[in-house]
Amino acid sequence: MVKRNILLNPGPATTTDSVKQALVVPDICPREQEFGDLVAGIRRKTVDVVNGGDNYTSVLLSGSGTLAMETCLSSVLGQSDKILIIDNGAYGKRAEQIVQVYGMPHLTYRLQWGDFPSVDHVEELLKQNPDMTHLFMVHHETTTGMLNPLEPIIALCRERNIITVIDAISSYAGIPVDLQQTPADYLISSSNKCIQGFAGIGIIIAAIDRLEATERIPPRNFYMNLYQNYHFWKTTQQFQFTPPVQILYALDKALDEFFLETQEGRYRRYCECYQVLISTLDELNLTCLIPEAQRSKLLTAIVEPEIPGYSFNELHDYLYQKDITIYPGKGAKENTFRIANIGSIDKTDMQAAMTELRSYFSTLQS
Ligand SMILES: *Cc1c(COP(=O)(O)O)cnc(C)c1O
């Protein structure tokens, strides 16, 4: 048995023992048919998580979520295209940094990290900029725990034929998304957040017609061009370059466990953990950064209290000794620290973690 740590950081998340065990498999060459079948199954399952049906495909990449963001952004804009980026957190900002590295035309709708994007303002920006062809938005902004308005933004972009690139890295498999009802063109995720696998695989769920149309765009890079990766699968059923074989076996297991639990079941479990967290925060008079209605319930940004003797690092170390990991804040409009409730944890784990949180704060009061 491997020691069980409770990760309350925003991913990599706690994994089940069975997912850990799935790493240990006989050695296999990833160009064998047997491995191709495994990957074909994973691609199918990753589309099914968000009900992509037959009009979506999945491209898997060896790398973390940011690599999937960079792959998508660097591959789907043509030479004369322009992208509107909504920046209300570190990941919106990261998308901007990526397009800047590639020198791609863009406009940023910049908000304070912790402010909710206005759909009317997005519409206004699209009207003022008729040359806009794409839009990037983070679904769950992990910086603040904010759930951005996915449905209305997708609807708005559909009306105007704007291609949507959605970073759903920290919401995918956590919060229900149905691509038949919310037809994002590109939805990005990774293997180590709410899908409860290990880090190492980026996932891009792409509308097939949109993806096929990118064939004409000259690649801006070699390893991570989206169309090339997709094309290679279509023709060979293989990863173009050596993938992290064992991580994929574990991801396949994690996907199976997702479908056993069901999306509704997983969301319910996460919400139960969130409720335990929130009632403890209330009890301790700790304040959340953003209003309840805007919260993802997967991660909470907590305003750093002005209690004499409080220090985030000491709180972190106190919990870490007890095998519980929490996370610092990152550039939000107020100083915060963050507690996520994703991964293979339940209400009982959260209650145990909250007992330790209470215990830390009681040491300050004495
Ligand atoms: C975790 C995360 C990423 C990717 O981060 P990596 O460190 O590359 O895994 C991107 N966007 C969001 C919203 C995230 O939560």
Short mmCIF file of N, CA, C and O in Angstrom, two decimals, residues 18-106:
data_model
loop_
_atom_site.label_atom_id
_atom_site.label_comp_id
_atom_site.label_asym_id
_atom_site.label_seq_id
_atom_site.Cartn_x
_atom_site.Cartn_y
_atom_site.Cartn_z
N SER A 18 -6.38 2.12 -6.96
CA SER A 18 -6.47 1.35 -8.20
C SER A 18 -5.84 2.09 -9.38
O SER A 18 -5.24 1.48 -10.26
N VAL A 19 -5.96 3.43 -9.38
CA VAL A 19 -5.30 4.21 -10.44
C VAL A 19 -3.78 4.14 -10.25
O VAL A 19 -3.03 3.98 -11.22
N LYS A 20 -3.33 4.20 -9.00
CA LYS A 20 -1.88 4.08 -8.75
C LYS A 20 -1.39 2.71 -9.24
O LYS A 20 -0.36 2.60 -9.89
N GLN A 21 -2.15 1.68 -8.92
CA GLN A 21 -1.73 0.32 -9.31
C GLN A 21 -1.71 0.14 -10.83
O GLN A 21 -0.92 -0.65 -11.34
N ALA A 22 -2.57 0.88 -11.52
CA ALA A 22 -2.65 0.74 -12.98
C ALA A 22 -1.36 1.20 -13.68
O ALA A 22 -1.17 0.95 -14.87
N LEU A 23 -0.49 1.87 -12.92
CA LEU A 23 0.80 2.29 -13.49
C LEU A 23 1.72 1.11 -13.75
O LEU A 23 2.62 1.17 -14.59
N VAL A 24 1.52 0.05 -12.97
CA VAL A 24 2.46 -1.07 -13.06
C VAL A 24 1.91 -2.09 -14.06
O VAL A 24 0.98 -2.83 -13.77
N VAL A 25 2.46 -2.04 -15.26
CA VAL A 25 2.01 -2.90 -16.36
C VAL A 25 3.23 -3.51 -17.05
O VAL A 25 4.33 -2.97 -16.94
N PRO A 26 3.03 -4.59 -17.75
CA PRO A 26 4.15 -5.15 -18.51
C PRO A 26 4.69 -4.13 -19.52
O PRO A 26 3.91 -3.33 -20.05
N ASP A 27 5.95 -4.14 -19.77
CA ASP A 27 6.53 -3.24 -20.77
C ASP A 27 5.89 -3.51 -22.12
O ASP A 27 5.62 -4.66 -22.48
N ILE A 28 5.66 -2.44 -22.86
CA ILE A 28 5.06 -2.60 -24.19
C ILE A 28 5.58 -1.50 -25.10
O ILE A 28 5.82 -0.37 -24.65
N CYS A 29 5.76 -1.84 -26.36
CA CYS A 29 6.14 -0.84 -27.35
C CYS A 29 4.88 -0.07 -27.76
O CYS A 29 3.89 -0.69 -28.14
N PRO A 30 4.91 1.27 -27.65
CA PRO A 30 3.68 2.02 -27.97
C PRO A 30 3.28 1.98 -29.45
O PRO A 30 2.26 2.53 -29.81
N ARG A 31 4.08 1.32 -30.30
CA ARG A 31 3.65 1.19 -31.70
C ARG A 31 2.92 -0.13 -31.94
O ARG A 31 2.51 -0.43 -33.06
N GLU A 32 2.72 -0.92 -30.88
CA GLU A 32 1.95 -2.17 -31.02
C GLU A 32 0.46 -1.86 -31.10
O GLU A 32 -0.03 -0.92 -30.48
N GLN A 33 -0.24 -2.71 -31.83
CA GLN A 33 -1.69 -2.58 -31.98
C GLN A 33 -2.40 -2.55 -30.62
O GLN A 33 -3.34 -1.79 -30.41
N GLU A 34 -1.90 -3.38 -29.69
CA GLU A 34 -2.53 -3.47 -28.37
C GLU A 34 -2.54 -2.11 -27.68
O GLU A 34 -3.51 -1.72 -27.04
N PHE A 35 -1.44 -1.38 -27.85
CA PHE A 35 -1.37 -0.05 -27.23
C PHE A 35 -2.24 0.94 -28.01
O PHE A 35 -2.91 1.79 -27.42
N GLY A 36 -2.25 0.79 -29.33
CA GLY A 36 -3.12 1.63 -30.17
C GLY A 36 -4.58 1.50 -29.76
O GLY A 36 -5.32 2.48 -29.72
N ASP A 37 -4.98 0.28 -29.41
CA ASP A 37 -6.36 0.04 -28.97
C ASP A 37 -6.63 0.76 -27.65
O ASP A 37 -7.70 1.34 -27.47
N LEU A 38 -5.65 0.71 -26.75
CA LEU A 38 -5.80 1.40 -25.46
C LEU A 38 -6.02 2.90 -25.70
O LEU A 38 -6.94 3.51 -25.15
N VAL A 39 -5.18 3.48 -26.56
CA VAL A 39 -5.25 4.92 -26.80
C VAL A 39 -6.55 5.29 -27.53
O VAL A 39 -7.18 6.30 -27.21
N ALA A 40 -6.97 4.44 -28.46
CA ALA A 40 -8.25 4.71 -29.15
C ALA A 40 -9.38 4.74 -28.13
O ALA A 40 -10.27 5.60 -28.19
N GLY A 41 -9.33 3.83 -27.17
CA GLY A 41 -10.34 3.80 -26.11
C GLY A 41 -10.29 5.05 -25.25
O GLY A 41 -11.33 5.64 -24.94
N ILE A 42 -9.09 5.48 -24.90
CA ILE A 42 -8.95 6.70 -24.07
C ILE A 42 -9.49 7.91 -24.83
O ILE A 42 -10.20 8.74 -24.27
N ARG A 43 -9.16 7.97 -26.13
CA ARG A 43 -9.64 9.12 -26.92
C ARG A 43 -11.16 9.14 -26.95
O ARG A 43 -11.79 10.18 -26.77
N ARG A 44 -11.76 7.99 -27.15
CA ARG A 44 -13.23 7.89 -27.18
C ARG A 44 -13.82 8.32 -25.82
O ARG A 44 -14.75 9.11 -25.74
N LYS A 45 -13.23 7.77 -24.75
CA LYS A 45 -13.76 8.06 -23.40
C LYS A 45 -13.63 9.54 -23.06
O LYS A 45 -14.51 10.11 -22.41
N THR A 46 -12.52 10.17 -23.47
CA THR A 46 -12.35 11.59 -23.12
C THR A 46 -13.38 12.45 -23.85
O THR A 46 -13.77 13.50 -23.34
N VAL A 47 -13.82 12.02 -25.02
CA VAL A 47 -14.90 12.73 -25.73
C VAL A 47 -16.23 12.50 -25.00
O VAL A 47 -17.03 13.42 -24.82
N ASP A 48 -16.43 11.27 -24.53
CA ASP A 48 -17.69 10.92 -23.86
C ASP A 48 -17.87 11.67 -22.53
O ASP A 48 -19.01 11.92 -22.13
N VAL A 49 -16.78 12.01 -21.87
CA VAL A 49 -16.88 12.74 -20.59
C VAL A 49 -17.72 14.00 -20.77
O VAL A 49 -18.48 14.38 -19.88
N VAL A 50 -17.58 14.64 -21.91
CA VAL A 50 -18.31 15.89 -22.16
C VAL A 50 -19.37 15.71 -23.26
O VAL A 50 -19.77 16.68 -23.91
N ASN A 51 -19.81 14.48 -23.45
CA ASN A 51 -20.85 14.15 -24.42
C ASN A 51 -20.60 14.75 -25.80
O ASN A 51 -21.46 15.40 -26.39
N GLY A 52 -19.39 14.51 -26.31
CA GLY A 52 -19.02 15.06 -27.61
C GLY A 52 -19.67 14.35 -28.79
O GLY A 52 -19.67 14.87 -29.91
N GLY A 53 -20.20 13.15 -28.58
CA GLY A 53 -20.85 12.40 -29.67
C GLY A 53 -19.90 12.17 -30.82
O GLY A 53 -18.70 11.98 -30.63
N ASP A 54 -20.44 12.18 -32.05
CA ASP A 54 -19.61 11.89 -33.22
C ASP A 54 -19.03 13.15 -33.87
O ASP A 54 -18.25 13.05 -34.80
N ASN A 55 -19.44 14.32 -33.40
CA ASN A 55 -18.92 15.53 -34.05
C ASN A 55 -17.67 16.10 -33.37
O ASN A 55 -17.17 17.13 -33.75
N TYR A 56 -17.19 15.39 -32.35
CA TYR A 56 -15.95 15.81 -31.68
C TYR A 56 -14.93 14.68 -31.70
O TYR A 56 -15.29 13.50 -31.70
N THR A 57 -13.65 15.07 -31.66
CA THR A 57 -12.57 14.10 -31.54
C THR A 57 -11.67 14.53 -30.39
O THR A 57 -11.83 15.61 -29.84
N SER A 58 -10.74 13.66 -30.02
CA SER A 58 -9.85 13.97 -28.91
C SER A 58 -8.40 13.84 -29.38
O SER A 58 -8.04 12.87 -30.03
N VAL A 59 -7.61 14.84 -29.05
CA VAL A 59 -6.17 14.78 -29.33
C VAL A 59 -5.46 14.74 -27.98
O VAL A 59 -5.69 15.60 -27.13
N LEU A 60 -4.64 13.73 -27.77
CA LEU A 60 -3.89 13.59 -26.52
C LEU A 60 -2.45 14.03 -26.78
O LEU A 60 -1.89 13.76 -27.84
N LEU A 61 -1.87 14.70 -25.81
CA LEU A 61 -0.52 15.23 -25.97
C LEU A 61 0.31 14.84 -24.76
O LEU A 61 -0.22 14.78 -23.65
N SER A 62 1.61 14.60 -24.99
CA SER A 62 2.50 14.30 -23.86
C SER A 62 2.92 15.62 -23.24
O SER A 62 3.76 16.32 -23.79
N GLY A 63 2.33 15.95 -22.11
CA GLY A 63 2.69 17.20 -21.45
C GLY A 63 1.60 17.61 -20.50
O GLY A 63 0.56 16.95 -20.41
N SER A 64 1.80 18.72 -19.82
CA SER A 64 0.80 19.18 -18.85
C SER A 64 -0.24 20.05 -19.55
O SER A 64 -0.21 20.24 -20.77
N GLY A 65 -1.15 20.59 -18.77
CA GLY A 65 -2.24 21.39 -19.33
C GLY A 65 -1.77 22.59 -20.14
O GLY A 65 -2.35 22.92 -21.18
N THR A 66 -0.71 23.22 -19.69
CA THR A 66 -0.22 24.40 -20.40
C THR A 66 0.26 24.03 -21.80
O THR A 66 0.07 24.79 -22.76
N LEU A 67 0.84 22.85 -21.94
CA LEU A 67 1.25 22.40 -23.28
C LEU A 67 0.02 22.24 -24.18
O LEU A 67 0.06 22.59 -25.35
N ALA A 68 -1.07 21.75 -23.61
CA ALA A 68 -2.29 21.61 -24.40
C ALA A 68 -2.83 22.99 -24.79
O ALA A 68 -3.28 23.20 -25.92
N MET A 69 -2.74 23.96 -23.86
CA MET A 69 -3.15 25.34 -24.20
C MET A 69 -2.30 25.87 -25.35
O MET A 69 -2.83 26.43 -26.32
N GLU A 70 -0.99 25.69 -25.22
CA GLU A 70 -0.09 26.23 -26.25
C GLU A 70 -0.31 25.52 -27.59
O GLU A 70 -0.29 26.15 -28.65
N THR A 71 -0.52 24.21 -27.54
CA THR A 71 -0.78 23.46 -28.77
C THR A 71 -2.01 24.01 -29.47
O THR A 71 -1.99 24.29 -30.68
N CYS A 72 -3.07 24.19 -28.71
CA CYS A 72 -4.32 24.63 -29.31
C CYS A 72 -4.19 26.05 -29.86
O CYS A 72 -4.47 26.31 -31.03
N LEU A 73 -3.70 26.95 -29.01
CA LEU A 73 -3.63 28.35 -29.43
C LEU A 73 -2.67 28.54 -30.62
O LEU A 73 -2.94 29.33 -31.52
N SER A 74 -1.58 27.79 -30.65
CA SER A 74 -0.61 27.99 -31.73
C SER A 74 -1.05 27.30 -33.03
O SER A 74 -0.45 27.52 -34.08
N SER A 75 -2.09 26.47 -32.95
CA SER A 75 -2.47 25.67 -34.12
C SER A 75 -3.76 26.09 -34.81
O SER A 75 -3.99 25.72 -35.95
N VAL A 76 -4.63 26.81 -34.12
CA VAL A 76 -5.98 27.00 -34.69
C VAL A 76 -6.23 28.38 -35.27
O VAL A 76 -7.27 28.61 -35.88
N LEU A 77 -5.29 29.31 -35.09
CA LEU A 77 -5.46 30.62 -35.69
C LEU A 77 -4.72 30.69 -37.02
O LEU A 77 -3.53 30.38 -37.08
N GLY A 78 -5.42 31.11 -38.07
CA GLY A 78 -4.78 31.33 -39.36
C GLY A 78 -3.97 32.62 -39.32
O GLY A 78 -4.04 33.39 -38.35
N GLN A 79 -3.22 32.88 -40.42
CA GLN A 79 -2.30 34.03 -40.48
C GLN A 79 -3.01 35.36 -40.21
O GLN A 79 -2.45 36.26 -39.62
N SER A 80 -4.25 35.49 -40.68
CA SER A 80 -4.91 36.80 -40.53
C SER A 80 -6.01 36.76 -39.47
O SER A 80 -6.87 37.63 -39.43
N ASP A 81 -5.98 35.75 -38.62
CA ASP A 81 -7.00 35.63 -37.58
C ASP A 81 -6.60 36.44 -36.33
O ASP A 81 -5.44 36.83 -36.16
N LYS A 82 -7.60 36.65 -35.48
CA LYS A 82 -7.38 37.46 -34.27
C LYS A 82 -8.23 36.90 -33.14
O LYS A 82 -9.37 36.49 -33.36
N ILE A 83 -7.66 36.87 -31.95
CA ILE A 83 -8.35 36.22 -30.82
C ILE A 83 -8.62 37.20 -29.68
O ILE A 83 -7.76 38.02 -29.33
N LEU A 84 -9.83 37.11 -29.14
CA LEU A 84 -10.21 37.86 -27.95
C LEU A 84 -9.97 36.97 -26.74
O LEU A 84 -10.48 35.84 -26.69
N ILE A 85 -9.18 37.47 -25.80
CA ILE A 85 -8.84 36.67 -24.62
C ILE A 85 -9.48 37.31 -23.39
O ILE A 85 -9.32 38.52 -23.15
N ILE A 86 -10.22 36.52 -22.64
CA ILE A 86 -10.77 37.02 -21.38
C ILE A 86 -9.77 36.67 -20.28
O ILE A 86 -9.47 35.51 -20.05
N ASP A 87 -9.26 37.71 -19.63
CA ASP A 87 -8.25 37.52 -18.58
C ASP A 87 -8.83 37.96 -17.24
O ASP A 87 -8.89 39.15 -16.95
N ASN A 88 -9.30 37.00 -16.46
CA ASN A 88 -9.66 37.32 -15.07
C ASN A 88 -8.98 36.37 -14.09
O ASN A 88 -9.51 36.02 -13.06
N GLY A 89 -7.75 35.99 -14.47
CA GLY A 89 -6.97 35.12 -13.59
C GLY A 89 -5.68 34.71 -14.28
O GLY A 89 -5.44 35.05 -15.44
N ALA A 90 -4.89 33.95 -13.57
CA ALA A 90 -3.56 33.58 -14.06
C ALA A 90 -3.61 32.77 -15.37
O ALA A 90 -2.68 32.82 -16.17
N TYR A 91 -4.71 32.04 -15.58
CA TYR A 91 -4.76 31.19 -16.77
C TYR A 91 -5.23 31.94 -18.01
O TYR A 91 -4.79 31.65 -19.12
N GLY A 92 -6.09 32.94 -17.82
CA GLY A 92 -6.40 33.85 -18.93
C GLY A 92 -5.14 34.59 -19.34
O GLY A 92 -4.81 34.71 -20.52
N LYS A 93 -4.41 35.05 -18.34
CA LYS A 93 -3.14 35.75 -18.56
C LYS A 93 -2.14 34.84 -19.30
O LYS A 93 -1.42 35.27 -20.20
N ARG A 94 -2.13 33.56 -18.91
CA ARG A 94 -1.20 32.61 -19.54
C ARG A 94 -1.51 32.47 -21.03
O ARG A 94 -0.60 32.40 -21.86
N ALA A 95 -2.79 32.45 -21.37
CA ALA A 95 -3.17 32.35 -22.79
C ALA A 95 -2.64 33.56 -23.55
O ALA A 95 -2.13 33.45 -24.67
N GLU A 96 -2.73 34.73 -22.91
CA GLU A 96 -2.22 35.94 -23.54
C GLU A 96 -0.70 35.84 -23.74
O GLU A 96 -0.18 36.18 -24.81
N GLN A 97 -0.02 35.34 -22.72
CA GLN A 97 1.45 35.19 -22.83
C GLN A 97 1.81 34.25 -23.98
O GLN A 97 2.76 34.49 -24.72
N ILE A 98 1.02 33.20 -24.16
CA ILE A 98 1.29 32.24 -25.24
C ILE A 98 1.12 32.92 -26.60
O ILE A 98 2.01 32.84 -27.44
N VAL A 99 0.00 33.59 -26.81
CA VAL A 99 -0.20 34.20 -28.14
C VAL A 99 0.83 35.30 -28.39
O VAL A 99 1.23 35.53 -29.54
N GLN A 100 1.29 35.93 -27.32
CA GLN A 100 2.33 36.96 -27.49
C GLN A 100 3.65 36.34 -27.93
O GLN A 100 4.35 36.90 -28.77
N VAL A 101 3.99 35.17 -27.39
CA VAL A 101 5.22 34.49 -27.80
C VAL A 101 5.18 34.21 -29.31
O VAL A 101 6.19 34.34 -30.01
N TYR A 102 4.00 33.84 -29.81
CA TYR A 102 3.86 33.51 -31.23
C TYR A 102 3.57 34.75 -32.09
O TYR A 102 3.44 34.64 -33.30
N GLY A 103 3.44 35.89 -31.43
CA GLY A 103 3.17 37.13 -32.17
C GLY A 103 1.82 37.11 -32.87
O GLY A 103 1.69 37.65 -33.98
N MET A 104 0.82 36.50 -32.26
CA MET A 104 -0.48 36.40 -32.92
C MET A 104 -1.37 37.58 -32.52
O MET A 104 -1.40 37.97 -31.35
N PRO A 105 -2.12 38.13 -33.50
CA PRO A 105 -3.01 39.27 -33.19
C PRO A 105 -4.04 38.89 -32.13
O PRO A 105 -4.68 37.85 -32.22
N HIS A 106 -4.17 39.76 -31.14
CA HIS A 106 -5.13 39.47 -30.05
C HIS A 106 -5.59 40.75 -29.40
O HIS A 106 -4.98 41.80 -29.56
#
